[in-house]
Amino acid sequence: MFEALTPVSQMLARNLDVLTRQPLLVCGLLEDNLPALLADAGPAPRIFTTDFRYFQWQKSQGMTEIEFGTHPQPQQAAALLLLMPKAKAEAEYLLAACLPLLAVGGQVFIAGDNKGGVKSAPKLLAPYCDLVNKLDSARRASLYQAEIIRPAEPLVLSDWQKGYALEKEQLQVCTLPGVFSAGHLDSGSRLLLDNLSPLKGRVLDFGCGAGVIGASVLKRQPELMLECIDISALALEATRLTLADNQLDANAKIYASDGLSQVSGTFNHIIANPPFHAGLKTFYHTTETLLTSARDYLLPGGSLTLVANAFLPYPELIEKSFGHCDTLAVNGKFKIYRATRR
């Protein structure tokens, strides 16, 4: 899954003498076994990730110095390596979460794909550093370095919370940096919400994001038993905030899961606006696994309902698993599919 080194890590491999002069705290877009590469060359790094899939994989590799959550534990760090995430707002957030652990004089490194926003490193580091050096550029990736001269204030998570209203549902959505559809309701979720039939019993919101779908179904039917899963710690926290702000959290369970791997039991309904991108890559694996295994997590008569880009070949996978696939609605970009366990 994460075995091959990315071009960014291949470029970093040329700079191990600089990177491993001190123990690193590493965060951001972790997509390979860079931690092992760093550990072989110097002090074992400490890893902080908001990605539960990566956390689980590194734990299985025997990596003990890894943390999953919205922010790292408050233990001082000598230096920081940020692997540039897809969203600039998430990069700003990760710096704000990690830099308070560095003392003045601590080293900060930012690396990333040249098309992924890494060239904004000097601007990102301007609040904390005066001089930002470009150490290397190779494999269409770049590495920047700077020294902390102004200490960072401790992270206050609520400072990073934003939101918007869903007037039709009479809901307030709470979001955090890097969470899908952070600024407004995406048209796929709108189409899904407009075409959901009444539900019953135990409902799974797969890839809950900011909790839009889960909050909407609970608003309509407060008696439902809702479970919300995601691999993103920031998405899970956004869902908690959304449900709590709308007084909908009493019947909801929110937890991290890599696909359905941490889910137990069976459901009356699974609803999903599944992930389509991971980092800078198009990513289908999680959704394809959902479509092929969802039937095993449904009670007889239970249904899977999802929204997907119209061009994706999901109906074939659904039909192979369920024996049928109904298209409930279509707009210019998305389709709503539903299948029932018979």
Coordinates of C-alpha atoms in Angstrom, one line a residue:
M1 CA 0.0 0.0 0.0
F2 CA 2.7 2.5 1.0
E3 CA 5.8 0.5 0.1
A4 CA 7.4 2.4 -2.8
L5 CA 9.1 5.7 -2.1
T6 CA 7.3 8.7 -3.6
P7 CA 9.3 11.2 -5.7
V8 CA 9.3 13.6 -2.7
S9 CA 10.9 10.9 -0.5
Q10 CA 13.4 10.1 -3.2
M11 CA 14.4 13.7 -3.2
L12 CA 14.6 13.7 0.6
A13 CA 16.9 10.6 0.5
R14 CA 19.5 12.9 -1.1
N15 CA 19.4 15.1 2.0
L16 CA 19.5 12.6 4.9
D17 CA 22.7 14.1 6.3
V18 CA 20.9 17.4 6.9
L19 CA 17.5 15.9 7.9
T20 CA 18.9 13.4 10.5
R21 CA 21.2 15.7 12.4
Q22 CA 18.5 15.9 15.0
P23 CA 15.4 13.8 15.8
L24 CA 12.6 14.9 13.5
L25 CA 8.9 15.3 14.1
V26 CA 7.3 14.4 10.8
C27 CA 3.8 15.3 9.7
G28 CA 1.7 16.0 6.6
L29 CA 1.2 14.0 3.4
L30 CA 2.8 10.7 4.4
E31 CA 2.5 8.2 1.6
D32 CA 5.4 5.7 2.0
N33 CA 7.9 4.3 4.5
L34 CA 9.9 7.5 4.8
P35 CA 10.1 7.0 8.6
A36 CA 12.2 3.8 8.1
L37 CA 14.5 5.6 5.7
L38 CA 15.1 8.4 8.3
A39 CA 15.5 5.9 11.1
D40 CA 18.2 4.0 9.1
A41 CA 20.2 7.1 8.6
G42 CA 19.9 8.7 12.1
P43 CA 17.6 9.1 15.1
A44 CA 14.2 7.5 14.8
P45 CA 11.7 10.1 13.8
R46 CA 8.5 10.8 15.7
I47 CA 5.5 10.7 13.3
F48 CA 2.2 12.6 13.7
T49 CA -0.6 11.9 11.2
T50 CA -4.2 12.8 10.8
D51 CA -4.6 9.7 8.5
F52 CA -5.8 6.6 10.3
R53 CA -4.9 4.3 7.3
Y54 CA -1.3 5.4 7.5
F55 CA -1.3 5.2 11.3
Q56 CA -2.5 1.6 11.1
W57 CA 0.0 0.6 8.5
Q58 CA 3.0 2.1 10.3
K59 CA 1.8 0.4 13.5
S60 CA 1.8 -2.9 11.6
Q61 CA 5.4 -2.2 10.5
G62 CA 6.4 -1.9 14.2
M63 CA 6.6 1.9 14.2
T64 CA 6.0 2.9 17.8
E65 CA 6.7 6.6 17.7
I66 CA 3.5 7.5 15.7
E67 CA 0.5 9.5 16.8
F68 CA -2.9 9.8 15.2
G69 CA -5.2 12.7 16.0
T70 CA -5.9 16.3 15.4
H71 CA -2.7 17.5 17.0
P72 CA 0.5 15.9 18.4
Q73 CA 1.1 15.3 22.1
P74 CA 2.7 18.3 23.9
Q75 CA 6.3 16.8 23.9
Q76 CA 9.1 19.1 22.8
A77 CA 10.6 18.4 19.4
A78 CA 14.0 19.4 18.0
A79 CA 13.0 19.8 14.4
L80 CA 10.0 19.5 12.1
L81 CA 9.5 18.0 8.6
L82 CA 6.2 18.9 7.0
L83 CA 5.3 17.0 3.9
M84 CA 3.1 19.4 2.0
P85 CA -0.6 18.3 2.1
K86 CA -3.0 18.9 -0.8
A87 CA -4.7 21.9 0.9
K88 CA -2.7 25.0 1.9
A89 CA -5.1 25.6 4.8
E90 CA -4.2 22.2 6.1
A91 CA -0.5 23.0 5.8
E92 CA -1.1 26.2 7.8
Y93 CA -3.0 24.2 10.4
L94 CA -0.3 21.5 10.7
L95 CA 2.4 24.1 11.2
A96 CA 0.3 25.8 13.9
A97 CA -0.2 22.4 15.6
C98 CA 3.4 21.3 15.5
L99 CA 5.6 24.4 15.7
P100 CA 4.7 25.2 19.4
L101 CA 6.7 22.0 20.2
L102 CA 9.9 23.6 18.8
A103 CA 12.1 26.0 20.7
V104 CA 13.6 29.1 19.2
G105 CA 16.5 27.9 17.0
G106 CA 14.7 24.7 16.0
Q107 CA 14.9 23.7 12.4
V108 CA 11.8 23.5 10.1
F109 CA 11.8 21.6 6.8
I110 CA 9.0 21.6 4.2
A111 CA 9.0 19.2 1.3
G112 CA 6.5 18.5 -1.4
D113 CA 5.6 18.0 -5.0
N114 CA 6.2 21.2 -7.1
K115 CA 2.6 21.1 -8.3
G116 CA 1.3 20.5 -4.8
G117 CA 1.9 24.0 -3.2
V118 CA 5.4 23.5 -1.8
K119 CA 6.5 26.7 -3.4
S120 CA 4.4 28.6 -0.8
A121 CA 6.8 27.4 1.9
P122 CA 8.4 30.8 2.4
K123 CA 5.0 32.4 2.9
L124 CA 3.8 29.7 5.2
L125 CA 6.9 30.1 7.4
A126 CA 6.9 33.9 7.4
P127 CA 5.1 34.2 10.8
Y128 CA 7.8 32.1 12.4
C129 CA 11.0 32.5 10.4
D130 CA 12.8 35.4 8.6
L131 CA 15.0 33.5 6.1
V132 CA 13.8 30.4 4.2
N133 CA 16.3 28.5 2.2
K134 CA 15.6 26.2 -0.7
L135 CA 17.9 23.2 -0.1
D136 CA 17.1 20.9 -3.0
S137 CA 14.9 20.4 -6.0
A138 CA 14.7 17.1 -7.8
R139 CA 12.1 14.6 -9.0
R140 CA 9.8 17.5 -9.5
A141 CA 9.9 18.1 -5.8
S142 CA 11.5 20.7 -3.5
L143 CA 12.9 20.9 0.0
Y144 CA 12.9 24.2 2.0
Q145 CA 14.6 24.8 5.4
A146 CA 14.3 27.6 8.0
E147 CA 15.1 28.3 11.6
I148 CA 12.5 29.3 14.2
I149 CA 13.1 32.8 15.5
R150 CA 9.7 33.6 16.8
P151 CA 8.0 31.0 19.1
A152 CA 4.6 29.7 18.0
E153 CA 1.6 30.1 20.3
P154 CA -0.1 26.9 21.5
L155 CA -2.8 25.5 19.1
V156 CA -6.4 26.5 19.9
L157 CA -8.5 24.1 17.8
S158 CA -11.6 26.4 17.9
D159 CA -9.6 29.1 16.1
W160 CA -9.5 26.9 13.1
Q161 CA -13.1 26.0 13.0
K162 CA -15.3 27.4 10.3
G163 CA -18.8 26.7 9.1
Y164 CA -21.8 27.3 6.9
A165 CA -25.5 26.9 7.1
L166 CA -27.7 24.4 5.3
E167 CA -30.9 26.3 5.1
K168 CA -33.0 23.5 3.7
E169 CA -32.0 21.2 6.5
Q170 CA -31.8 24.0 9.1
L171 CA -28.3 22.8 10.1
Q172 CA -25.0 24.5 10.9
V173 CA -22.1 22.6 9.5
C174 CA -18.7 22.9 11.3
T175 CA -15.5 22.3 9.3
L176 CA -11.8 22.2 9.9
P177 CA -8.8 22.6 7.4
G178 CA -8.4 19.8 4.9
V179 CA -11.9 18.3 5.5
F180 CA -13.9 17.6 2.3
S181 CA -16.3 20.3 1.2
A182 CA -15.1 22.6 3.9
G183 CA -16.4 25.9 2.5
H184 CA -19.8 24.9 1.2
L185 CA -22.0 21.9 0.5
D186 CA -20.8 20.0 -2.6
S187 CA -23.3 19.3 -5.3
G188 CA -22.9 15.5 -4.9
S189 CA -23.9 15.6 -1.3
R190 CA -26.8 17.9 -2.2
L191 CA -28.1 15.4 -4.8
L192 CA -27.7 12.6 -2.3
L193 CA -29.6 14.4 0.5
D194 CA -32.4 15.3 -2.0
N195 CA -32.9 11.7 -3.0
L196 CA -32.7 9.8 0.3
S197 CA -35.8 7.8 1.3
P198 CA -36.8 7.5 5.0
L199 CA -34.4 5.2 6.9
K200 CA -34.7 3.0 9.9
G201 CA -32.5 1.4 12.6
R202 CA -28.8 1.4 12.5
V203 CA -27.2 3.7 9.8
L204 CA -23.5 4.0 8.8
D205 CA -22.2 7.3 7.3
F206 CA -19.2 6.1 5.4
G207 CA -16.5 8.8 4.9
C208 CA -18.4 11.2 7.1
G209 CA -16.3 14.3 6.3
A210 CA -17.8 17.3 8.2
G211 CA -20.9 15.2 9.2
V212 CA -23.3 16.7 6.6
I213 CA -25.0 13.5 5.7
G214 CA -25.1 12.1 9.2
A215 CA -26.5 15.3 10.7
S216 CA -29.1 15.6 7.9
V217 CA -30.5 12.1 8.4
L218 CA -30.6 12.6 12.2
K219 CA -32.3 15.9 11.8
R220 CA -35.0 14.2 9.8
Q221 CA -35.2 11.1 12.0
P222 CA -33.7 11.6 15.5
E223 CA -34.6 7.9 16.4
L224 CA -31.9 6.5 14.1
M225 CA -28.7 4.9 15.5
L226 CA -26.0 6.6 13.6
E227 CA -22.3 5.6 13.2
C228 CA -19.9 7.9 11.4
I229 CA -16.5 6.8 10.2
D230 CA -13.6 8.4 8.4
I231 CA -9.8 7.9 8.1
S232 CA -9.2 11.6 8.8
A233 CA -8.9 12.8 12.4
L234 CA -9.9 16.3 11.3
A235 CA -13.0 15.0 9.6
L236 CA -14.0 13.0 12.6
E237 CA -13.6 16.1 14.8
A238 CA -15.6 18.2 12.4
T239 CA -18.4 15.6 12.5
R240 CA -18.3 15.7 16.3
L241 CA -18.6 19.5 16.2
T242 CA -21.4 19.5 13.6
L243 CA -23.5 17.0 15.5
A244 CA -22.9 18.7 18.9
D245 CA -23.7 22.2 17.6
N246 CA -27.0 20.9 16.2
Q247 CA -27.8 18.9 19.4
L248 CA -27.7 15.6 17.4
D249 CA -24.9 13.8 19.1
A250 CA -26.9 11.7 21.6
N251 CA -27.6 8.8 19.2
A252 CA -24.3 9.1 17.2
K253 CA -21.0 7.1 17.4
I254 CA -18.0 8.6 15.7
Y255 CA -14.8 6.7 15.2
A256 CA -11.8 6.1 12.9
S257 CA -12.0 3.3 10.4
D258 CA -9.9 2.3 7.4
G259 CA -12.8 1.5 5.1
L260 CA -15.0 -1.0 7.0
S261 CA -12.1 -2.6 8.9
Q262 CA -13.0 -1.1 12.3
V263 CA -16.8 -1.6 11.8
S264 CA -18.6 -4.4 13.6
G265 CA -22.1 -5.8 13.2
T266 CA -24.6 -5.2 10.5
F267 CA -26.6 -2.1 9.5
N268 CA -30.0 -1.3 8.0
H269 CA -28.4 1.3 5.8
I270 CA -25.0 2.4 4.6
I271 CA -24.8 5.9 3.0
A272 CA -21.7 7.3 1.4
N273 CA -20.2 10.1 -0.5
P274 CA -16.9 8.2 -0.8
P275 CA -13.4 9.6 -1.3
F276 CA -12.2 10.2 -4.8
H277 CA -8.8 11.7 -4.2
A278 CA -6.0 11.0 -1.8
G279 CA -3.3 13.6 -1.7
L280 CA -2.6 14.6 -5.3
K281 CA -3.7 11.2 -6.6
T282 CA -7.0 9.8 -7.9
F283 CA -7.9 7.1 -5.5
Y284 CA -10.5 4.4 -6.0
H285 CA -9.4 1.5 -3.7
T286 CA -11.5 2.5 -0.7
T287 CA -14.7 2.9 -2.6
E288 CA -14.2 -0.3 -4.6
T289 CA -13.6 -2.2 -1.4
L290 CA -16.8 -0.7 0.0
L291 CA -18.8 -1.7 -3.0
T292 CA -17.6 -5.3 -3.0
S293 CA -18.0 -5.9 0.8
A294 CA -20.9 -3.6 1.9
R295 CA -23.4 -6.5 1.4
D296 CA -21.8 -8.4 4.3
Y297 CA -22.4 -5.5 6.6
L298 CA -26.1 -5.1 5.8
L299 CA -29.1 -6.8 7.3
P300 CA -31.5 -8.6 4.9
G301 CA -33.4 -5.8 3.3
G302 CA -30.7 -3.3 4.2
S303 CA -29.5 -0.8 1.5
L304 CA -26.3 0.8 0.3
T305 CA -26.8 4.3 -1.1
L306 CA -24.0 6.4 -2.5
V307 CA -23.2 9.3 -4.8
A308 CA -20.4 9.1 -7.3
N309 CA -19.0 10.9 -10.3
A310 CA -21.1 9.8 -13.3
F311 CA -18.1 8.5 -15.3
L312 CA -16.9 6.0 -12.6
P313 CA -17.7 2.3 -13.3
Y314 CA -19.3 1.7 -10.0
P315 CA -22.6 0.2 -11.2
E316 CA -20.7 -2.9 -12.4
L317 CA -19.1 -3.5 -9.0
I318 CA -22.4 -3.0 -7.2
E319 CA -24.2 -5.4 -9.6
K320 CA -21.5 -8.0 -9.1
S321 CA -21.9 -7.8 -5.3
F322 CA -25.7 -7.2 -4.9
G323 CA -27.1 -8.6 -8.2
H324 CA -28.6 -5.3 -9.1
C325 CA -27.9 -1.5 -9.0
D326 CA -30.6 1.2 -9.2
T327 CA -29.8 4.7 -10.3
L328 CA -32.0 7.1 -8.3
A329 CA -30.9 10.4 -9.7
V330 CA -28.5 12.1 -12.1
N331 CA -27.3 15.6 -12.5
G332 CA -24.6 16.9 -14.8
K333 CA -21.7 15.4 -12.8
F334 CA -23.0 12.9 -10.3
K335 CA -25.2 9.9 -10.0
I336 CA -27.0 8.4 -7.0
Y337 CA -26.9 4.6 -6.8
R338 CA -28.7 2.2 -4.5
A339 CA -28.7 -1.5 -4.0
T340 CA -30.5 -3.7 -1.4
R341 CA -29.5 -6.9 0.2
R342 CA -32.1 -9.5 -0.8

